[in-house]
PDB file of C-alpha atoms in Angstrom:
ATOM      1  CA  MET A  15      -7.762  22.447  -3.252  1.00  0.00           C
ATOM      2  CA  ILE A  16      -5.618  19.321  -3.662  1.00  0.00           C
ATOM      3  CA  GLU A  17      -2.261  19.503  -5.456  1.00  0.00           C
ATOM      4  CA  ILE A  18      -0.472  16.225  -6.127  1.00  0.00           C
ATOM      5  CA  LYS A  19       3.052  16.904  -7.378  1.00  0.00           C
ATOM      6  CA  ASP A  20       5.427  14.280  -8.811  1.00  0.00           C
ATOM      7  CA  VAL A  21       4.441  11.594  -6.293  1.00  0.00           C
ATOM      8  CA  THR A  22       6.598   8.477  -6.574  1.00  0.00           C
ATOM      9  CA  LYS A  23       6.333   5.296  -4.496  1.00  0.00           C
ATOM     10  CA  SER A  24       8.148   1.960  -4.731  1.00  0.00           C
ATOM     11  CA  TYR A  25       7.986  -1.338  -2.878  1.00  0.00           C
ATOM     12  CA  GLY A  26      11.509  -2.667  -3.257  1.00  0.00           C
ATOM     13  CA  ARG A  27      12.284  -2.640  -6.973  1.00  0.00           C
ATOM     14  CA  GLN A  28       8.629  -2.353  -7.984  1.00  0.00           C
ATOM     15  CA  LYS A  29       7.538   1.188  -8.762  1.00  0.00           C
ATOM     16  CA  VAL A  30       3.885   1.590  -7.813  1.00  0.00           C
ATOM     17  CA  LEU A  31       3.593   5.317  -8.586  1.00  0.00           C
ATOM     18  CA  GLN A  32       5.842   7.254 -10.947  1.00  0.00           C
ATOM     19  CA  ASN A  33       5.818  11.058 -10.927  1.00  0.00           C
ATOM     20  CA  VAL A  34       2.035  11.337 -10.560  1.00  0.00           C
ATOM     21  CA  SER A  35       0.779  14.927 -10.728  1.00  0.00           C
ATOM     22  CA  PHE A  36      -2.695  16.467 -10.901  1.00  0.00           C
ATOM     23  CA  GLU A  37      -4.883  19.058  -9.197  1.00  0.00           C
ATOM     24  CA  ILE A  38      -8.421  18.935  -7.816  1.00  0.00           C
ATOM     25  CA  MET A  39     -10.192  22.258  -7.536  1.00  0.00           C
ATOM     26  CA  GLU A  40     -12.104  23.297  -4.424  1.00  0.00           C
ATOM     27  CA  GLY A  41     -15.681  21.996  -4.607  1.00  0.00           C
ATOM     28  CA  GLU A  42     -14.912  19.714  -7.570  1.00  0.00           C
ATOM     29  CA  LEU A  43     -16.188  16.153  -8.025  1.00  0.00           C
ATOM     30  CA  PHE A  44     -13.098  14.559  -9.592  1.00  0.00           C
ATOM     31  CA  GLY A  45     -12.686  11.037 -10.982  1.00  0.00           C
ATOM     32  CA  LEU A  46      -9.638   8.811 -10.410  1.00  0.00           C
ATOM     33  CA  LEU A  47      -9.624   5.835 -12.775  1.00  0.00           C
ATOM     34  CA  GLY A  48      -7.422   2.814 -13.273  1.00  0.00           C
ATOM     35  CA  PRO A  49      -7.577  -0.979 -13.544  1.00  0.00           C
ATOM     36  CA  ASN A  50      -6.678  -3.206 -10.607  1.00  0.00           C
ATOM     37  CA  GLY A  51      -3.021  -2.751  -9.732  1.00  0.00           C
ATOM     38  CA  ALA A  52      -2.815   0.720 -11.269  1.00  0.00           C
ATOM     39  CA  GLY A  53      -1.773   2.346  -7.980  1.00  0.00           C
ATOM     40  CA  LYS A  54      -5.061   4.024  -6.994  1.00  0.00           C
ATOM     41  CA  SER A  55      -5.203   2.563  -3.477  1.00  0.00           C
ATOM     42  CA  THR A  56      -1.563   3.436  -2.818  1.00  0.00           C
ATOM     43  CA  LEU A  57      -2.189   7.015  -3.922  1.00  0.00           C
ATOM     44  CA  ILE A  58      -5.212   7.270  -1.606  1.00  0.00           C
ATOM     45  CA  ASP A  59      -3.156   5.854   1.282  1.00  0.00           C
ATOM     46  CA  ILE A  60      -0.506   8.522   0.677  1.00  0.00           C
ATOM     47  CA  LEU A  61      -3.115  11.261   0.346  1.00  0.00           C
ATOM     48  CA  THR A  62      -4.668  10.311   3.686  1.00  0.00           C
ATOM     49  CA  GLY A  63      -1.316   9.942   5.451  1.00  0.00           C
ATOM     50  CA  ILE A  64      -1.500   6.165   5.877  1.00  0.00           C
ATOM     51  CA  GLN A  65       1.620   5.663   3.768  1.00  0.00           C
ATOM     52  CA  SER A  66       4.557   7.907   2.953  1.00  0.00           C
ATOM     53  CA  MET A  67       5.845   8.707  -0.533  1.00  0.00           C
ATOM     54  CA  ASP A  68       9.413   8.248  -1.722  1.00  0.00           C
ATOM     55  CA  SER A  69       9.484  11.633  -3.446  1.00  0.00           C
ATOM     56  CA  GLY A  70       7.153  14.419  -4.492  1.00  0.00           C
ATOM     57  CA  ASP A  71       4.584  16.143  -2.297  1.00  0.00           C
ATOM     58  CA  ILE A  72       0.858  16.638  -1.768  1.00  0.00           C
ATOM     59  CA  PHE A  73      -0.609  19.985  -0.759  1.00  0.00           C
ATOM     60  CA  ILE A  74      -4.102  20.365   0.654  1.00  0.00           C
ATOM     61  CA  ASN A  75      -5.291  23.938   0.916  1.00  0.00           C
ATOM     62  CA  GLY A  76      -1.642  24.993   0.635  1.00  0.00           C
ATOM     63  CA  LYS A  77      -0.346  22.716   3.408  1.00  0.00           C
ATOM     64  CA  SER A  78       2.081  19.857   2.793  1.00  0.00           C
ATOM     65  CA  ILE A  79       1.107  16.331   3.804  1.00  0.00           C
ATOM     66  CA  LYS A  80       4.755  15.870   4.830  1.00  0.00           C
ATOM     67  CA  THR A  81       4.787  18.611   7.455  1.00  0.00           C
ATOM     68  CA  ASP A  82       1.105  19.143   8.348  1.00  0.00           C
ATOM     69  CA  LYS A  83      -0.339  15.622   8.318  1.00  0.00           C
ATOM     70  CA  VAL A  84      -2.292  15.954  11.576  1.00  0.00           C
ATOM     71  CA  GLU A  85      -3.873  19.260  10.565  1.00  0.00           C
ATOM     72  CA  ILE A  86      -4.700  18.008   7.057  1.00  0.00           C
ATOM     73  CA  ARG A  87      -6.439  14.882   8.373  1.00  0.00           C
ATOM     74  CA  LYS A  88      -8.969  17.095  10.156  1.00  0.00           C
ATOM     75  CA  HIS A  89     -10.212  18.194   6.747  1.00  0.00           C
ATOM     76  CA  LEU A  90     -10.400  14.723   5.172  1.00  0.00           C
ATOM     77  CA  GLY A  91     -13.206  12.189   5.144  1.00  0.00           C
ATOM     78  CA  LEU A  92     -12.416   8.698   3.811  1.00  0.00           C
ATOM     79  CA  VAL A  93     -15.001   6.155   2.692  1.00  0.00           C
ATOM     80  CA  PRO A  94     -13.062   2.885   2.226  1.00  0.00           C
ATOM     81  CA  GLN A  95     -14.077   0.197  -0.226  1.00  0.00           C
ATOM     82  CA  ASP A  96     -14.676  -2.230   2.642  1.00  0.00           C
ATOM     83  CA  ILE A  97     -17.653  -1.161   4.757  1.00  0.00           C
ATOM     84  CA  ALA A  98     -16.523  -0.129   8.251  1.00  0.00           C
ATOM     85  CA  LEU A  99     -19.603  -0.208  10.495  1.00  0.00           C
ATOM     86  CA  LEU A 100     -20.718  -1.886  13.723  1.00  0.00           C
ATOM     87  CA  GLU A 101     -23.326  -4.325  12.406  1.00  0.00           C
ATOM     88  CA  GLU A 102     -25.022  -5.051  15.748  1.00  0.00           C
ATOM     89  CA  LEU A 103     -25.735  -1.359  16.373  1.00  0.00           C
ATOM     90  CA  ASN A 104     -28.287   0.864  14.667  1.00  0.00           C
ATOM     91  CA  ALA A 105     -27.448   3.888  12.524  1.00  0.00           C
ATOM     92  CA  VAL A 106     -27.705   6.413  15.352  1.00  0.00           C
ATOM     93  CA  ASP A 107     -25.482   4.336  17.651  1.00  0.00           C
ATOM     94  CA  ASN A 108     -22.911   3.946  14.867  1.00  0.00           C
ATOM     95  CA  LEU A 109     -22.832   7.676  14.230  1.00  0.00           C
ATOM     96  CA  GLU A 110     -22.597   8.436  17.955  1.00  0.00           C
ATOM     97  CA  TYR A 111     -19.714   5.978  18.325  1.00  0.00           C
ATOM     98  CA  PHE A 112     -17.708   7.311  15.382  1.00  0.00           C
ATOM     99  CA  GLY A 113     -18.622  10.882  16.288  1.00  0.00           C
ATOM    100  CA  GLY A 114     -17.056  10.308  19.687  1.00  0.00           C
ATOM    101  CA  LEU A 115     -13.848   9.204  17.987  1.00  0.00           C
ATOM    102  CA  TYR A 116     -13.838  12.555  16.180  1.00  0.00           C
ATOM    103  CA  GLY A 117     -14.261  14.312  19.531  1.00  0.00           C
ATOM    104  CA  LEU A 118     -17.882  15.308  18.897  1.00  0.00           C
ATOM    105  CA  ALA A 119     -20.518  15.190  21.636  1.00  0.00           C
ATOM    106  CA  GLY A 120     -23.749  16.643  22.955  1.00  0.00           C
ATOM    107  CA  ALA A 121     -26.072  18.861  20.956  1.00  0.00           C
ATOM    108  CA  GLU A 122     -23.494  19.399  18.202  1.00  0.00           C
ATOM    109  CA  LEU A 123     -23.211  15.667  17.526  1.00  0.00           C
ATOM    110  CA  LYS A 124     -26.970  15.091  17.764  1.00  0.00           C
ATOM    111  CA  SER A 125     -27.655  17.854  15.256  1.00  0.00           C
ATOM    112  CA  GLN A 126     -25.024  16.529  12.857  1.00  0.00           C
ATOM    113  CA  ILE A 127     -26.421  12.991  13.087  1.00  0.00           C
ATOM    114  CA  GLU A 128     -29.950  14.149  12.287  1.00  0.00           C
ATOM    115  CA  LYS A 129     -28.705  16.163   9.329  1.00  0.00           C
ATOM    116  CA  LEU A 130     -26.614  13.327   7.892  1.00  0.00           C
ATOM    117  CA  LEU A 131     -29.357  10.730   8.302  1.00  0.00           C
ATOM    118  CA  GLU A 132     -31.724  13.029   6.420  1.00  0.00           C
ATOM    119  CA  VAL A 133     -29.268  13.622   3.563  1.00  0.00           C
ATOM    120  CA  ALA A 134     -28.457   9.892   3.404  1.00  0.00           C
ATOM    121  CA  GLY A 135     -32.149   8.997   3.279  1.00  0.00           C
ATOM    122  CA  LEU A 136     -31.909   6.828   6.395  1.00  0.00           C
ATOM    123  CA  THR A 137     -34.047   8.743   8.903  1.00  0.00           C
ATOM    124  CA  ASP A 138     -36.844   6.163   8.745  1.00  0.00           C
ATOM    125  CA  LYS A 139     -34.380   3.321   9.379  1.00  0.00           C
ATOM    126  CA  LYS A 140     -32.206   5.013  11.993  1.00  0.00           C
ATOM    127  CA  LYS A 141     -33.198   2.643  14.830  1.00  0.00           C
ATOM    128  CA  GLU A 142     -32.826  -0.548  12.799  1.00  0.00           C
ATOM    129  CA  LYS A 143     -29.711  -2.678  13.269  1.00  0.00           C
ATOM    130  CA  VAL A 144     -27.175  -2.161  10.502  1.00  0.00           C
ATOM    131  CA  LYS A 145     -26.891  -5.911   9.903  1.00  0.00           C
ATOM    132  CA  ASN A 146     -30.432  -5.757   8.483  1.00  0.00           C
ATOM    133  CA  TYR A 147     -29.569  -2.958   6.037  1.00  0.00           C
ATOM    134  CA  SER A 148     -29.201  -3.508   2.302  1.00  0.00           C
ATOM    135  CA  GLY A 149     -25.771  -3.039   0.750  1.00  0.00           C
ATOM    136  CA  GLY A 150     -26.776   0.381  -0.539  1.00  0.00           C
ATOM    137  CA  MET A 151     -28.009   1.545   2.871  1.00  0.00           C
ATOM    138  CA  LYS A 152     -24.733   0.451   4.472  1.00  0.00           C
ATOM    139  CA  ARG A 153     -22.787   2.375   1.838  1.00  0.00           C
ATOM    140  CA  ARG A 154     -24.804   5.530   2.518  1.00  0.00           C
ATOM    141  CA  LEU A 155     -24.285   5.173   6.268  1.00  0.00           C
ATOM    142  CA  ASN A 156     -20.566   4.663   5.648  1.00  0.00           C
ATOM    143  CA  ILE A 157     -20.481   7.976   3.769  1.00  0.00           C
ATOM    144  CA  ALA A 158     -22.391   9.647   6.607  1.00  0.00           C
ATOM    145  CA  VAL A 159     -19.751   8.429   9.086  1.00  0.00           C
ATOM    146  CA  ALA A 160     -17.020  10.007   6.954  1.00  0.00           C
ATOM    147  CA  MET A 161     -18.930  13.322   6.931  1.00  0.00           C
ATOM    148  CA  LEU A 162     -19.479  13.545  10.715  1.00  0.00           C
ATOM    149  CA  HIS A 163     -16.676  16.049  11.294  1.00  0.00           C
ATOM    150  CA  ASN A 164     -17.701  18.227   8.312  1.00  0.00           C
ATOM    151  CA  PRO A 165     -14.605  17.540   6.211  1.00  0.00           C
ATOM    152  CA  SER A 166     -14.004  19.859   3.284  1.00  0.00           C
ATOM    153  CA  ILE A 167     -12.608  16.929   1.268  1.00  0.00           C
ATOM    154  CA  LEU A 168     -14.268  13.525   0.838  1.00  0.00           C
ATOM    155  CA  ILE A 169     -12.428  10.543  -0.663  1.00  0.00           C
ATOM    156  CA  LEU A 170     -14.662   7.777  -1.987  1.00  0.00           C
ATOM    157  CA  ASP A 171     -13.014   4.441  -2.832  1.00  0.00           C
ATOM    158  CA  GLU A 172     -15.383   2.308  -4.929  1.00  0.00           C
ATOM    159  CA  PRO A 173     -18.506   3.496  -3.042  1.00  0.00           C
ATOM    160  CA  THR A 174     -21.023   1.447  -5.063  1.00  0.00           C
ATOM    161  CA  VAL A 175     -19.388  -1.989  -5.040  1.00  0.00           C
ATOM    162  CA  GLY A 176     -21.953  -4.715  -4.425  1.00  0.00           C
ATOM    163  CA  VAL A 177     -25.107  -2.571  -4.587  1.00  0.00           C
ATOM    164  CA  ASP A 178     -28.066  -2.761  -6.956  1.00  0.00           C
ATOM    165  CA  ALA A 179     -28.979  -0.106  -9.537  1.00  0.00           C
ATOM    166  CA  GLN A 180     -31.622   1.583  -7.355  1.00  0.00           C
ATOM    167  CA  SER A 181     -29.283   1.823  -4.357  1.00  0.00           C
ATOM    168  CA  ARG A 182     -26.541   3.103  -6.650  1.00  0.00           C
ATOM    169  CA  GLN A 183     -28.785   5.975  -7.744  1.00  0.00           C
ATOM    170  CA  HIS A 184     -29.482   6.849  -4.089  1.00  0.00           C
ATOM    171  CA  ILE A 185     -25.722   6.989  -3.500  1.00  0.00           C
ATOM    172  CA  PHE A 186     -25.261   9.182  -6.605  1.00  0.00           C
ATOM    173  CA  ASP A 187     -27.906  11.588  -5.336  1.00  0.00           C
ATOM    174  CA  TYR A 188     -26.225  11.703  -1.921  1.00  0.00           C
ATOM    175  CA  ILE A 189     -22.781  12.372  -3.410  1.00  0.00           C
ATOM    176  CA  GLN A 190     -24.112  15.061  -5.739  1.00  0.00           C
ATOM    177  CA  SER A 191     -25.865  16.784  -2.839  1.00  0.00           C
ATOM    178  CA  LEU A 192     -22.559  16.865  -0.930  1.00  0.00           C
ATOM    179  CA  ALA A 193     -20.797  18.324  -3.966  1.00  0.00           C
ATOM    180  CA  GLU A 194     -23.498  20.985  -4.308  1.00  0.00           C
ATOM    181  CA  GLN A 195     -22.819  21.966  -0.686  1.00  0.00           C
ATOM    182  CA  GLY A 196     -19.170  22.664  -1.624  1.00  0.00           C
ATOM    183  CA  THR A 197     -17.455  19.433  -0.587  1.00  0.00           C
ATOM    184  CA  THR A 198     -14.400  18.567  -2.687  1.00  0.00           C
ATOM    185  CA  ILE A 199     -14.767  14.922  -3.728  1.00  0.00           C
ATOM    186  CA  LEU A 200     -12.229  12.438  -5.095  1.00  0.00           C
ATOM    187  CA  TYR A 201     -14.174   9.532  -6.578  1.00  0.00           C
ATOM    188  CA  THR A 202     -12.638   6.209  -7.628  1.00  0.00           C
ATOM    189  CA  SER A 203     -14.676   3.536  -9.341  1.00  0.00           C
ATOM    190  CA  HIS A 204     -14.543   0.418 -11.516  1.00  0.00           C
ATOM    191  CA  TYR A 205     -17.767   1.585 -13.158  1.00  0.00           C
ATOM    192  CA  MET A 206     -16.885   3.997 -15.953  1.00  0.00           C
ATOM    193  CA  GLU A 207     -20.505   5.051 -16.428  1.00  0.00           C
ATOM    194  CA  GLU A 208     -20.457   6.430 -12.872  1.00  0.00           C
ATOM    195  CA  ILE A 209     -17.475   8.648 -13.611  1.00  0.00           C
ATOM    196  CA  GLU A 210     -19.052   9.711 -16.904  1.00  0.00           C
ATOM    197  CA  ALA A 211     -22.244  10.728 -15.082  1.00  0.00           C
ATOM    198  CA  LEU A 212     -20.714  12.397 -12.018  1.00  0.00           C
ATOM    199  CA  CYS A 213     -17.332  13.909 -12.883  1.00  0.00           C
ATOM    200  CA  LYS A 214     -16.287  16.643 -15.300  1.00  0.00           C
ATOM    201  CA  ARG A 215     -12.552  15.965 -15.018  1.00  0.00           C
ATOM    202  CA  VAL A 216     -10.627  12.716 -14.607  1.00  0.00           C
ATOM    203  CA  PHE A 217      -7.144  11.315 -14.074  1.00  0.00           C
ATOM    204  CA  ILE A 218      -6.415   7.905 -15.603  1.00  0.00           C
ATOM    205  CA  LEU A 219      -3.684   5.886 -13.908  1.00  0.00           C
ATOM    206  CA  ASP A 220      -2.172   2.646 -15.216  1.00  0.00           C
ATOM    207  CA  LEU A 221       0.877   0.792 -13.900  1.00  0.00           C
ATOM    208  CA  GLY A 222       1.577   3.755 -11.645  1.00  0.00           C
ATOM    209  CA  GLU A 223       1.807   6.319 -14.431  1.00  0.00           C
ATOM    210  CA  GLU A 224      -0.430   8.984 -15.947  1.00  0.00           C
ATOM    211  CA  VAL A 225      -2.329   7.829 -19.021  1.00  0.00           C
ATOM    212  CA  ALA A 226      -4.629  10.829 -19.372  1.00  0.00           C
ATOM    213  CA  TYR A 227      -5.690  13.887 -17.385  1.00  0.00           C
ATOM    214  CA  GLY A 228      -8.290  16.517 -18.149  1.00  0.00           C
ATOM    215  CA  THR A 229     -11.966  16.930 -18.914  1.00  0.00           C
ATOM    216  CA  LYS A 230     -13.848  13.909 -20.234  1.00  0.00           C
ATOM    217  CA  GLU A 231     -13.958  15.571 -23.648  1.00  0.00           C
ATOM    218  CA  GLU A 232     -10.192  16.161 -23.640  1.00  0.00           C
ATOM    219  CA  VAL A 233      -9.538  12.522 -22.743  1.00  0.00           C
ATOM    220  CA  LYS A 234     -11.795  11.300 -25.547  1.00  0.00           C
ATOM    221  CA  LYS A 235      -9.958  13.511 -28.047  1.00  0.00           C
ATOM    222  CA  LEU A 236      -6.711  11.705 -27.215  1.00  0.00           C
ATOM    223  CA  VAL A 237      -7.923   8.651 -29.138  1.00  0.00           C
ATOM    224  CA  GLY A 238      -8.382  10.609 -32.380  1.00  0.00           C
ATOM    225  CA  HIS A 239     -10.951   9.953 -35.112  1.00  0.00           C
ATOM    226  CA  THR A 240     -12.832   7.141 -33.426  1.00  0.00           C
ATOM    227  CA  GLN A 241     -16.463   6.135 -33.150  1.00  0.00           C
ATOM    228  CA  THR A 242     -18.316   3.142 -31.804  1.00  0.00           C
ATOM    229  CA  VAL A 243     -20.420   0.865 -33.980  1.00  0.00           C
ATOM    230  CA  ALA A 244     -22.856  -1.208 -31.915  1.00  0.00           C
ATOM    231  CA  LEU A 245     -24.269  -4.309 -33.606  1.00  0.00           C
ATOM    232  CA  THR A 246     -26.973  -6.662 -32.397  1.00  0.00           C
ATOM    233  CA  LEU A 247     -26.807 -10.023 -34.184  1.00  0.00           C
ATOM    234  CA  ASP A 248     -28.971 -13.134 -34.063  1.00  0.00           C
ATOM    235  CA  ARG A 249     -25.959 -14.848 -32.478  1.00  0.00           C
ATOM    236  CA  VAL A 250     -22.232 -14.291 -31.993  1.00  0.00           C
ATOM    237  CA  PRO A 251     -20.200 -17.420 -32.758  1.00  0.00           C
ATOM    238  CA  ALA A 252     -16.983 -18.095 -30.873  1.00  0.00           C
ATOM    239  CA  GLY A 253     -14.009 -16.347 -32.429  1.00  0.00           C
ATOM    240  CA  PHE A 254     -16.044 -13.903 -34.514  1.00  0.00           C
ATOM    241  CA  ASP A 255     -14.633 -10.971 -32.548  1.00  0.00           C
ATOM    242  CA  GLU A 256     -11.120 -12.010 -33.611  1.00  0.00           C
ATOM    243  CA  VAL A 257     -12.256 -12.263 -37.233  1.00  0.00           C
ATOM    244  CA  LEU A 258     -13.463  -8.662 -37.086  1.00  0.00           C
ATOM    245  CA  LYS A 259     -10.314  -7.407 -35.356  1.00  0.00           C
ATOM    246  CA  ASN A 260      -8.104  -8.990 -38.017  1.00  0.00           C
ATOM    247  CA  SER A 261     -10.156  -7.749 -40.969  1.00  0.00           C
ATOM    248  CA  GLU A 262      -8.001  -4.684 -41.805  1.00  0.00           C
ATOM    249  CA  ASN A 263     -11.131  -2.542 -41.649  1.00  0.00           C
ATOM    250  CA  GLY A 264     -10.037   0.040 -39.101  1.00  0.00           C
ATOM    251  CA  ILE A 265     -11.511  -1.931 -36.190  1.00  0.00           C
ATOM    252  CA  GLN A 266      -9.353  -1.210 -33.145  1.00  0.00           C
ATOM    253  CA  PHE A 267     -11.230  -2.963 -30.324  1.00  0.00           C
ATOM    254  CA  VAL A 268     -14.103  -5.430 -30.121  1.00  0.00           C
ATOM    255  CA  THR A 269     -16.191  -6.237 -27.047  1.00  0.00           C
ATOM    256  CA  VAL A 270     -18.935  -8.862 -26.971  1.00  0.00           C
ATOM    257  CA  ASP A 271     -21.903  -8.931 -24.601  1.00  0.00           C
ATOM    258  CA  GLY A 272     -24.354 -11.692 -25.466  1.00  0.00           C
ATOM    259  CA  GLN A 273     -25.694 -10.933 -28.945  1.00  0.00           C
ATOM    260  CA  GLU A 274     -24.265  -7.420 -28.942  1.00  0.00           C
ATOM    261  CA  ILE A 275     -20.900  -6.424 -30.400  1.00  0.00           C
ATOM    262  CA  ALA A 276     -19.312  -3.010 -29.829  1.00  0.00           C
ATOM    263  CA  LEU A 277     -16.625  -2.011 -32.334  1.00  0.00           C
ATOM    264  CA  THR A 278     -14.275   0.900 -31.747  1.00  0.00           C
ATOM    265  CA  ILE A 279     -13.395   2.048 -35.257  1.00  0.00           C
ATOM    266  CA  ASP A 280     -11.046   4.476 -36.980  1.00  0.00           C
ATOM    267  CA  GLN A 281     -13.348   6.636 -39.100  1.00  0.00           C
ATOM    268  CA  THR A 282     -10.606   7.299 -41.658  1.00  0.00           C
ATOM    269  CA  ILE A 283     -10.308   3.593 -42.575  1.00  0.00           C
ATOM    270  CA  PHE A 284     -13.540   1.836 -41.596  1.00  0.00           C
ATOM    271  CA  SER A 285     -16.036   0.644 -44.219  1.00  0.00           C
ATOM    272  CA  MET A 286     -19.579  -0.233 -43.136  1.00  0.00           C
ATOM    273  CA  MET A 287     -20.105  -2.188 -46.368  1.00  0.00           C
ATOM    274  CA  LYS A 288     -17.112  -4.392 -45.598  1.00  0.00           C
ATOM    275  CA  LEU A 289     -18.473  -5.048 -42.096  1.00  0.00           C
ATOM    276  CA  ILE A 290     -21.879  -6.041 -43.481  1.00  0.00           C
ATOM    277  CA  GLU A 291     -20.197  -8.386 -45.974  1.00  0.00           C
ATOM    278  CA  GLN A 292     -18.277 -10.077 -43.152  1.00  0.00           C
ATOM    279  CA  VAL A 293     -21.454 -10.567 -41.140  1.00  0.00           C
ATOM    280  CA  GLU A 294     -23.254 -12.053 -44.143  1.00  0.00           C
ATOM    281  CA  GLN A 295     -20.319 -14.337 -44.982  1.00  0.00           C
ATOM    282  CA  ALA A 296     -20.545 -15.717 -41.436  1.00  0.00           C
ATOM    283  CA  GLN A 297     -24.271 -16.372 -42.084  1.00  0.00           C
ATOM    284  CA  LEU A 298     -25.319 -14.035 -39.311  1.00  0.00           C
ATOM    285  CA  VAL A 299     -28.282 -11.665 -39.216  1.00  0.00           C
ATOM    286  CA  ILE A 300     -27.989  -8.016 -38.168  1.00  0.00           C
ATOM    287  CA  LYS A 301     -30.925  -7.085 -35.939  1.00  0.00           C
ATOM    288  CA  SER A 302     -29.804  -3.514 -35.311  1.00  0.00           C
ATOM    289  CA  VAL A 303     -26.850  -1.210 -35.893  1.00  0.00           C
ATOM    290  CA  ASN A 304     -26.045   2.039 -34.129  1.00  0.00           C
ATOM    291  CA  VAL A 305     -23.151   4.456 -34.641  1.00  0.00           C
ATOM    292  CA  LYS A 306     -22.246   6.711 -31.702  1.00  0.00           C
ATOM    293  CA  GLU A 307     -19.420   8.851 -30.403  1.00  0.00           C
ATOM    294  CA  THR A 308     -16.721   7.158 -28.340  1.00  0.00           C
ATOM    295  CA  THR A 309     -17.531   6.887 -24.625  1.00  0.00           C
ATOM    296  CA  LEU A 310     -15.066   7.458 -21.811  1.00  0.00           C
ATOM    297  CA  GLU A 311     -14.891   3.712 -21.226  1.00  0.00           C
ATOM    298  CA  GLU A 312     -14.002   3.052 -24.862  1.00  0.00           C
ATOM    299  CA  ALA A 313     -11.364   5.794 -24.741  1.00  0.00           C
ATOM    300  CA  PHE A 314      -9.951   4.158 -21.597  1.00  0.00           C
ATOM    301  CA  LEU A 315      -9.773   0.822 -23.428  1.00  0.00           C
ATOM    302  CA  GLN A 316      -7.828   2.373 -26.286  1.00  0.00           C
ATOM    303  CA  LEU A 317      -5.460   4.317 -24.027  1.00  0.00           C
ATOM    304  CA  THR A 318      -4.600   1.431 -21.691  1.00  0.00           C
ATOM    305  CA  GLY A 319      -5.301  -1.618 -23.847  1.00  0.00           C
ATOM    306  CA  LYS A 320      -7.409  -3.110 -21.065  1.00  0.00           C
ATOM    307  CA  THR A 321     -10.820  -2.766 -19.472  1.00  0.00           C
ATOM    308  CA  LEU A 322     -11.275  -0.989 -16.144  1.00  0.00           C
ATOM    309  CA  ARG A 323     -12.060  -4.300 -14.434  1.00  0.00           C
ATOM    310  CA  ASP A 324      -8.845  -6.053 -15.574  1.00  0.00           C
TER     311      ASP A 324
END
């Protein structure tokens, strides 16, 4: 179990974290969300003992990071955003090298390597140089390195950056298999759909402070009576999103992706007829319209006023 209590960190006059508190249950796959500059990386550095905090404390399985840092690190596995592998070596050589740094050797290390390669889906490629691996294969090997010493807690910092959809699914499967084996996982990502698919509970951080904390359903409820209206038009002229936002029709946020427009609306004010009239006045054609419940990403947008990739 991880208990983060009132953690505060400043660099000079700039407060990076302000009284951050949340808990991660044993065996939980927990999501940490926040735009760039929110303080996620600083919090991970403090959690892993790389940086110190100004005030507050972190307890892992009842032990304080302040007084038991060396012991706590034995139970942590960190997968950094930047891939940390020896590209000229193959997978087995990489795992043997990093296993040696953990103090593993002999039959114990060999058995662990075989197990991790199997779970990572890399057994068939274990003798191939890492420099020839795809981005997804490197990510999976990076996770395997972090699991060599059988940590009870795994911290994943943007584990799918730069990989294609198929490789991303392989990584998801790998992470879920680790969670099913009882590993406690802290997962950070810029991709909200990943958190939505993998995690039951989340903590949203922005400008160093808590924005929301709880189950995905609890976070969505914080934004009230909202829904999403998804429109596909024949075209979306420049500035049309601003026209919709300023229409006094209960439209809170507008995002445009090609010919598609997603509107986050207040159900108590919004009028579909008024929206259709606006589209017709702009001489646009509606190809499709779909009304759905607010997603976690849309809730994040409303709570922070920015997208996760800002």
